[in-house]
Amino acid sequence: MLVDKHGREHSYLRISLTEKCNLRCTYCMPEEGVILKKNNSYMTVDEVIHIAEFFVARGVNKIRLTGGEPLVFKGFEDVLKAIGKMDVDLSLTTNGLLLNKFWESILKAGVNSINISLDTLNEEKFKRITRRGGLDVVLNSIDQALKYGLKVKVNVVVIKGVNDDEILDFVKMAYSKPISIRFIEFMPFDGNKWQWEKVVSAKEILGKIATEYDVKDIVALDRDRNYISRDYSYWGMKGSFGVISTMTDSFCGGCNRIRLTADGHIKNCLFTGDETDLLTPFRRGEDILPLVEYSLMNKHLKNGGIDFQDLSTMHDHRSMISIGG
Ligand code: SAM
Ligand code: SF4
């Protein structure tokens, strides 16, 4: 088992397959784009698989493929197939645009849960947020995923003045479809023009929902000790909704997550500037276990050691697209 210095067991690996994406979401990708490294700086399909095997052999039992957009990674299906054979719970986070091309491989690999990002139900706004388009394709992907019997979570990053007027529309969606809507507080990353004023807190989100739905009918759903979302449902609702309150009420106590970036670095927290390069020593045939242990021994108890009230404490930070969400 991979244990950090606070005694937290790390059994959940999030692998970013690529820093590339077919969307350009304003809160994730800097306006000027990201400078990609040379091709050989990124993990190959075989390297992703072997490093994943290494983690699984040390107790990781859950792997999420993310990015950038994992579905634009050449070799996505090979990775999926190989990790699908490992003894892990395999899931994906995707913008949903390319799912139609990959359903067969996704189902064959045994993926049973998928997170699809969608921040607005309005086509014009979708174009503004993503600097591209494709709302109808994403909505169709959500329906397809449900048809295939997958567990579907819809990630909504809530930004003041941008989409906070759609909170109730998303809740309504969870009424008629068995999906789990997860409202995410807007988080600061390199180049995303984050400001506290743009954050809609979990409290505000729930307050908004309570204006329409009677609080006495709300059911708080069970959560496990590694939860990141507090989930609720109403009587009669097919799905559920939840809030990921990273900015106002973080949930680091039960953190079991470790991240592998597309260039083969591990990050022990989304917010830490500290990274440990695994890929270079891995390519030299060296044992990477001491490096993973070193990273975990340096893991902060909360928020990667940064203070959200003073972002000067956040340094050597990447944009979200190059960390992997
Ligand atoms: N391309 C895929 C997608 O959009 O689902 C996977 C990668 S994306 C970086 C992973 C998740 O991070 C998405 O749900 C996205 O909404 C979320 N995300 C990106 N930037 C964020 C930010 N600044 N604050 C909160 N969530 C963010
Ligand atoms: Fe791409 Fe996902 Fe980032 Fe949007 S949130 S730019 S879809 S990686």
Short mmCIF file of C-alpha atoms and ligand atoms in Angstrom, two decimals:
data_model
loop_
_atom_site.label_atom_id
_atom_site.label_comp_id
_atom_site.label_asym_id
_atom_site.label_seq_id
_atom_site.Cartn_x
_atom_site.Cartn_y
_atom_site.Cartn_z
CA MET A 1 0.00 0.00 0.00
CA LEU A 2 1.12 3.52 -0.80
CA VAL A 3 0.68 5.53 2.37
CA ASP A 4 1.46 9.22 2.88
CA LYS A 5 2.98 10.75 5.97
CA HIS A 6 -0.49 11.46 7.36
CA GLY A 7 -1.41 7.77 7.16
CA ARG A 8 -3.70 8.12 4.14
CA GLU A 9 -3.66 5.10 1.85
CA HIS A 10 -3.44 6.00 -1.83
CA SER A 11 -5.46 3.57 -3.91
CA TYR A 12 -6.76 5.90 -6.62
CA LEU A 13 -4.61 6.90 -9.59
CA ARG A 14 -5.70 9.53 -12.07
CA ILE A 15 -3.75 9.30 -15.30
CA SER A 16 -3.64 12.21 -17.69
CA LEU A 17 -3.10 10.78 -21.16
CA THR A 18 -2.53 14.03 -23.01
CA GLU A 19 -2.30 17.78 -22.66
CA LYS A 20 -4.19 18.17 -25.93
CA CYS A 21 -7.89 18.83 -26.21
CA ASN A 22 -10.56 19.39 -28.83
CA LEU A 23 -12.13 22.12 -26.65
CA ARG A 24 -10.59 25.25 -25.13
CA CYS A 25 -12.59 25.79 -21.94
CA THR A 26 -11.82 29.22 -20.53
CA TYR A 27 -11.46 27.96 -16.94
CA CYS A 28 -9.04 25.21 -17.93
CA MET A 29 -6.97 26.19 -20.94
CA PRO A 30 -5.15 29.56 -20.99
CA GLU A 31 -6.29 31.90 -23.76
CA GLU A 32 -2.91 31.67 -25.47
CA GLY A 33 -3.05 27.83 -25.35
CA VAL A 34 -0.39 25.65 -23.76
CA ILE A 35 3.08 25.11 -25.12
CA LEU A 36 3.39 21.42 -25.79
CA LYS A 37 6.68 19.70 -25.10
CA LYS A 38 8.56 17.53 -27.56
CA ASN A 39 6.70 14.33 -28.38
CA ASN A 40 9.18 12.14 -26.56
CA SER A 41 8.53 14.03 -23.31
CA TYR A 42 5.15 12.34 -23.03
CA MET A 43 4.39 8.79 -21.97
CA THR A 44 3.87 6.32 -24.77
CA VAL A 45 1.04 3.80 -24.68
CA ASP A 46 3.41 1.13 -23.32
CA GLU A 47 4.76 3.44 -20.65
CA VAL A 48 1.28 4.39 -19.49
CA ILE A 49 0.41 0.70 -19.22
CA HIS A 50 3.60 -0.30 -17.40
CA ILE A 51 3.44 2.58 -14.95
CA ALA A 52 -0.23 1.78 -14.31
CA GLU A 53 0.78 -1.86 -13.66
CA PHE A 54 3.38 -0.66 -11.18
CA PHE A 55 0.73 1.26 -9.21
CA VAL A 56 -1.77 -1.59 -9.32
CA ALA A 57 0.85 -3.94 -7.91
CA ARG A 58 1.16 -1.51 -4.98
CA GLY A 59 -2.49 -1.39 -4.03
CA VAL A 60 -4.10 1.00 -6.49
CA ASN A 61 -7.58 -0.34 -7.20
CA LYS A 62 -9.12 2.57 -9.04
CA ILE A 63 -7.83 4.30 -12.16
CA ARG A 64 -9.36 7.26 -13.94
CA LEU A 65 -8.21 8.26 -17.41
CA THR A 66 -8.31 11.99 -17.96
CA GLY A 67 -6.40 14.78 -19.68
CA GLY A 68 -6.58 17.17 -21.61
CA GLU A 69 -9.13 15.16 -23.46
CA PRO A 70 -8.26 11.47 -23.00
CA LEU A 71 -10.17 10.48 -26.14
CA VAL A 72 -7.85 12.49 -28.40
CA PHE A 73 -4.83 10.48 -27.20
CA LYS A 74 -3.54 8.24 -29.98
CA GLY A 75 -3.60 4.80 -28.48
CA PHE A 76 -6.49 5.55 -26.13
CA GLU A 77 -8.12 2.24 -27.01
CA ASP A 78 -4.92 0.28 -26.36
CA VAL A 79 -4.56 1.86 -22.94
CA LEU A 80 -8.19 1.20 -22.19
CA LYS A 81 -7.91 -2.43 -23.23
CA ALA A 82 -4.78 -3.06 -21.17
CA ILE A 83 -5.96 -1.30 -18.01
CA GLY A 84 -9.37 -2.92 -18.44
CA LYS A 85 -7.64 -6.27 -17.87
CA MET A 86 -6.07 -5.12 -14.61
CA ASP A 87 -7.80 -5.64 -11.30
CA VAL A 88 -9.08 -2.08 -11.03
CA ASP A 89 -12.20 -0.03 -11.19
CA LEU A 90 -11.61 1.90 -14.44
CA SER A 91 -13.34 5.18 -15.23
CA LEU A 92 -13.02 8.16 -17.53
CA THR A 93 -13.45 11.91 -17.43
CA THR A 94 -14.26 13.32 -20.84
CA ASN A 95 -15.89 16.27 -22.54
CA GLY A 96 -18.05 13.70 -24.34
CA LEU A 97 -17.43 14.91 -27.88
CA LEU A 98 -15.76 11.76 -29.19
CA LEU A 99 -17.55 9.09 -27.20
CA ASN A 100 -19.49 7.90 -30.23
CA LYS A 101 -16.24 6.70 -31.78
CA PHE A 102 -15.23 4.66 -28.75
CA TRP A 103 -18.29 3.12 -27.11
CA GLU A 104 -17.40 -0.41 -28.12
CA SER A 105 -13.90 -0.24 -26.62
CA ILE A 106 -15.15 1.53 -23.52
CA LEU A 107 -17.77 -1.11 -22.83
CA LYS A 108 -15.42 -3.98 -23.66
CA ALA A 109 -12.84 -2.63 -21.21
CA GLY A 110 -15.41 -2.87 -18.42
CA VAL A 111 -15.76 0.84 -17.74
CA ASN A 112 -18.95 1.21 -15.76
CA SER A 113 -18.80 4.83 -14.74
CA ILE A 114 -18.07 7.91 -16.77
CA ASN A 115 -17.78 11.60 -15.93
CA ILE A 116 -18.88 13.97 -18.67
CA SER A 117 -18.19 17.68 -18.39
CA LEU A 118 -20.96 20.07 -19.31
CA ASP A 119 -21.25 23.61 -17.96
CA THR A 120 -24.25 24.97 -19.79
CA LEU A 121 -27.37 23.85 -21.59
CA ASN A 122 -27.29 26.86 -23.87
CA GLU A 123 -25.60 26.44 -27.25
CA GLU A 124 -24.30 30.02 -27.50
CA LYS A 125 -22.89 29.90 -23.99
CA PHE A 126 -21.37 26.50 -24.67
CA LYS A 127 -19.48 28.07 -27.58
CA ARG A 128 -18.32 30.95 -25.38
CA ILE A 129 -17.13 28.70 -22.54
CA THR A 130 -15.46 26.06 -24.68
CA ARG A 131 -14.32 28.44 -27.45
CA ARG A 132 -15.67 25.70 -29.73
CA GLY A 133 -19.07 24.03 -30.04
CA GLY A 134 -20.88 20.73 -29.77
CA LEU A 135 -23.51 20.95 -27.05
CA ASP A 136 -25.87 18.62 -28.93
CA VAL A 137 -23.11 15.99 -29.24
CA VAL A 138 -22.41 16.10 -25.50
CA LEU A 139 -26.10 15.82 -24.63
CA ASN A 140 -26.39 12.89 -26.98
CA SER A 141 -23.35 11.24 -25.36
CA ILE A 142 -24.98 11.51 -21.94
CA ASP A 143 -28.08 9.75 -23.25
CA GLN A 144 -26.01 7.09 -24.99
CA ALA A 145 -24.02 6.41 -21.83
CA LEU A 146 -27.28 5.92 -19.92
CA LYS A 147 -28.57 3.64 -22.65
CA TYR A 148 -25.47 1.49 -22.23
CA GLY A 149 -26.19 1.26 -18.52
CA LEU A 150 -23.21 3.33 -17.40
CA LYS A 151 -23.19 5.36 -14.22
CA VAL A 152 -23.02 8.96 -15.44
CA LYS A 153 -21.73 11.95 -13.53
CA VAL A 154 -22.03 15.36 -15.16
CA ASN A 155 -19.36 17.82 -14.02
CA VAL A 156 -20.49 21.46 -13.99
CA VAL A 157 -17.92 24.13 -13.10
CA VAL A 158 -20.01 26.96 -11.69
CA ILE A 159 -18.73 30.47 -12.41
CA LYS A 160 -20.46 33.62 -11.21
CA GLY A 161 -22.09 35.57 -14.00
CA VAL A 162 -21.40 32.79 -16.47
CA ASN A 163 -23.60 29.79 -15.65
CA ASP A 164 -24.84 30.24 -12.08
CA ASP A 165 -28.24 31.07 -13.58
CA GLU A 166 -28.46 27.46 -14.82
CA ILE A 167 -28.08 25.63 -11.51
CA LEU A 168 -31.80 24.85 -11.31
CA ASP A 169 -31.86 23.69 -14.95
CA PHE A 170 -29.16 21.13 -14.17
CA VAL A 171 -31.04 19.96 -11.07
CA LYS A 172 -34.11 19.56 -13.27
CA MET A 173 -32.06 17.38 -15.59
CA ALA A 174 -31.29 15.06 -12.66
CA TYR A 175 -35.02 14.83 -12.02
CA SER A 176 -35.74 13.21 -15.34
CA LYS A 177 -32.49 11.33 -15.97
CA PRO A 178 -30.62 8.96 -13.62
CA ILE A 179 -27.48 11.10 -13.67
CA SER A 180 -25.45 12.61 -10.92
CA ILE A 181 -24.90 16.34 -11.43
CA ARG A 182 -21.79 17.58 -9.67
CA PHE A 183 -21.47 21.31 -9.24
CA ILE A 184 -17.77 22.16 -8.91
CA GLU A 185 -16.48 25.34 -7.31
CA PHE A 186 -14.26 27.25 -9.73
CA MET A 187 -10.61 26.57 -8.86
CA PRO A 188 -7.46 28.61 -9.60
CA PHE A 189 -4.93 27.25 -12.08
CA ASP A 190 -2.29 28.84 -14.21
CA GLY A 191 -3.75 31.11 -16.88
CA ASN A 192 -7.46 30.72 -16.05
CA LYS A 193 -8.09 34.26 -14.77
CA TRP A 194 -9.48 32.94 -11.51
CA GLN A 195 -10.80 35.40 -8.90
CA TRP A 196 -12.64 34.81 -5.64
CA GLU A 197 -15.44 37.02 -7.00
CA LYS A 198 -16.11 34.41 -9.69
CA VAL A 199 -16.47 31.52 -7.23
CA VAL A 200 -20.00 30.37 -6.46
CA SER A 201 -19.69 28.58 -3.15
CA ALA A 202 -21.29 25.24 -2.35
CA LYS A 203 -23.42 27.10 0.19
CA GLU A 204 -24.66 29.49 -2.49
CA ILE A 205 -25.33 26.61 -4.88
CA LEU A 206 -27.38 24.72 -2.29
CA GLY A 207 -29.12 27.96 -1.30
CA LYS A 208 -30.15 28.51 -4.89
CA ILE A 209 -31.54 24.97 -5.10
CA ALA A 210 -33.47 25.49 -1.87
CA THR A 211 -35.32 28.43 -3.46
CA GLU A 212 -37.07 25.98 -5.76
CA TYR A 213 -37.06 22.68 -3.89
CA ASP A 214 -38.35 22.12 -0.39
CA VAL A 215 -35.42 21.42 1.92
CA LYS A 216 -37.43 18.96 3.99
CA ASP A 217 -37.67 16.67 0.95
CA ILE A 218 -33.93 16.53 0.45
CA VAL A 219 -32.06 13.28 1.12
CA ALA A 220 -28.34 13.40 1.82
CA LEU A 221 -26.81 10.34 0.16
CA ASP A 222 -24.25 8.09 1.81
CA ARG A 223 -20.65 8.80 0.98
CA ASP A 224 -17.47 6.88 1.46
CA ARG A 225 -14.50 8.14 3.45
CA ASN A 226 -12.69 9.26 0.30
CA TYR A 227 -15.59 11.40 -0.90
CA ILE A 228 -15.04 14.53 -2.91
CA SER A 229 -18.67 15.37 -3.51
CA ARG A 230 -21.51 15.79 -1.06
CA ASP A 231 -24.49 14.31 -2.84
CA TYR A 232 -28.22 14.86 -2.41
CA SER A 233 -31.44 13.78 -4.00
CA TYR A 234 -35.12 14.69 -3.71
CA TRP A 235 -38.04 12.36 -3.46
CA GLY A 236 -39.03 11.44 -6.98
CA MET A 237 -35.74 12.47 -8.52
CA LYS A 238 -34.22 9.82 -10.81
CA GLY A 239 -30.70 11.10 -10.33
CA SER A 240 -28.90 13.20 -7.76
CA PHE A 241 -26.86 16.35 -7.44
CA GLY A 242 -23.79 17.18 -5.43
CA VAL A 243 -21.28 19.90 -4.72
CA ILE A 244 -17.52 19.72 -4.88
CA SER A 245 -16.54 22.41 -2.43
CA THR A 246 -12.78 22.45 -2.91
CA MET A 247 -12.49 26.21 -2.42
CA THR A 248 -14.74 26.79 0.56
CA ASP A 249 -14.77 23.47 2.40
CA SER A 250 -12.12 21.10 1.13
CA PHE A 251 -12.28 17.37 1.68
CA CYS A 252 -8.61 16.45 1.99
CA GLY A 253 -8.93 14.37 5.14
CA GLY A 254 -9.71 11.16 3.31
CA CYS A 255 -7.66 11.89 0.19
CA ASN A 256 -6.58 8.69 -1.56
CA ARG A 257 -5.66 10.27 -4.89
CA ILE A 258 -2.40 10.53 -6.73
CA ARG A 259 -1.98 12.00 -10.20
CA LEU A 260 0.22 11.00 -13.08
CA THR A 261 0.66 13.76 -15.67
CA ALA A 262 0.91 13.05 -19.40
CA ASP A 263 4.65 13.75 -19.20
CA GLY A 264 5.06 11.11 -16.53
CA HIS A 265 5.36 13.22 -13.39
CA ILE A 266 3.48 12.43 -10.23
CA LYS A 267 1.65 15.12 -8.37
CA ASN A 268 0.46 14.18 -4.92
CA CYS A 269 -2.21 16.90 -5.06
CA LEU A 270 -3.97 18.98 -7.70
CA PHE A 271 -2.67 22.16 -6.08
CA THR A 272 0.90 21.32 -5.27
CA GLY A 273 3.71 22.81 -7.33
CA ASP A 274 5.92 19.88 -6.36
CA GLU A 275 6.24 17.19 -8.95
CA THR A 276 8.29 14.05 -9.14
CA ASP A 277 9.50 12.90 -12.53
CA LEU A 278 8.87 9.16 -12.83
CA LEU A 279 9.25 8.88 -16.57
CA THR A 280 12.97 9.65 -16.87
CA PRO A 281 14.08 7.10 -14.24
CA PHE A 282 11.50 4.63 -15.55
CA ARG A 283 13.06 4.89 -19.00
CA ARG A 284 16.48 4.26 -17.48
CA GLY A 285 15.10 1.09 -15.95
CA GLU A 286 15.43 2.39 -12.38
CA ASP A 287 13.12 1.47 -9.52
CA ILE A 288 10.48 4.20 -9.24
CA LEU A 289 9.05 3.07 -5.90
CA PRO A 290 11.37 5.28 -3.78
CA LEU A 291 10.29 8.29 -5.85
CA VAL A 292 6.62 7.57 -5.32
CA GLU A 293 7.23 7.07 -1.59
CA TYR A 294 9.20 10.32 -1.46
CA SER A 295 6.33 12.19 -3.11
CA LEU A 296 3.81 10.75 -0.66
CA MET A 297 6.02 11.51 2.31
CA ASN A 298 5.95 15.14 1.20
CA LYS A 299 2.21 15.35 0.69
CA HIS A 300 0.58 18.23 2.56
CA LEU A 301 -2.42 17.54 4.73
CA LYS A 302 -4.59 20.03 2.87
CA ASN A 303 -4.80 21.73 -0.55
CA GLY A 304 -1.20 20.95 -1.49
CA GLY A 305 -0.06 23.35 1.22
CA ILE A 306 -1.40 26.41 -0.54
CA ASP A 307 -3.54 29.11 0.98
CA PHE A 308 -6.44 30.08 -1.29
CA GLN A 309 -6.58 33.48 0.40
CA ASP A 310 -3.03 34.17 -0.73
CA LEU A 311 -2.34 32.81 -4.18
CA SER A 312 1.29 33.87 -3.99
CA THR A 313 1.66 30.61 -2.05
CA MET A 314 0.83 28.82 -5.30
CA HIS A 315 3.93 28.52 -7.42
CA ASP A 316 5.40 26.32 -10.16
CA HIS A 317 1.85 25.61 -11.01
CA ARG A 318 0.47 24.32 -14.28
CA SER A 319 -2.74 25.05 -16.09
CA MET A 320 -5.48 22.50 -15.39
CA ILE A 321 -5.26 21.11 -18.90
CA SER A 322 -1.66 20.10 -18.39
CA ILE A 323 -2.17 18.67 -14.90
CA GLY A 324 -5.13 16.52 -15.79
CA GLY A 325 -8.39 16.92 -13.94
N1 SAM B 1 -11.36 16.92 -21.01
C1 SAM B 1 -11.99 16.20 -19.99
C2 SAM B 1 -13.19 16.92 -19.46
O1 SAM B 1 -13.35 18.10 -19.73
O2 SAM B 1 -13.96 16.28 -18.75
C3 SAM B 1 -11.06 15.79 -18.86
C4 SAM B 1 -10.09 16.80 -18.36
S1 SAM B 1 -10.79 18.19 -17.49
C5 SAM B 1 -9.33 19.07 -17.05
C6 SAM B 1 -11.32 17.41 -15.99
C7 SAM B 1 -12.32 18.17 -15.17
O3 SAM B 1 -11.69 19.31 -14.62
C8 SAM B 1 -13.53 18.67 -15.96
O4 SAM B 1 -14.71 18.22 -15.36
C9 SAM B 1 -13.41 20.16 -15.86
O5 SAM B 1 -14.67 20.76 -15.83
C10 SAM B 1 -12.65 20.34 -14.55
N2 SAM B 1 -11.98 21.63 -14.45
C11 SAM B 1 -11.12 22.17 -15.33
N3 SAM B 1 -10.70 23.38 -14.90
C12 SAM B 1 -11.32 23.61 -13.73
C13 SAM B 1 -11.32 24.68 -12.80
N4 SAM B 1 -10.60 25.77 -13.01
N5 SAM B 1 -12.07 24.58 -11.70
C14 SAM B 1 -12.82 23.48 -11.47
N6 SAM B 1 -12.86 22.42 -12.30
C15 SAM B 1 -12.13 22.49 -13.43
FE1 SF4 B 2 -10.51 20.33 -22.62
FE2 SF4 B 2 -11.64 19.27 -20.48
FE3 SF4 B 2 -10.06 21.39 -20.24
FE4 SF4 B 2 -12.38 21.70 -21.41
S1 SF4 B 2 -12.05 21.08 -19.28
S2 SF4 B 2 -10.40 22.48 -22.17
S3 SF4 B 2 -12.65 19.77 -22.39
S4 SF4 B 2 -9.43 19.39 -20.88
#
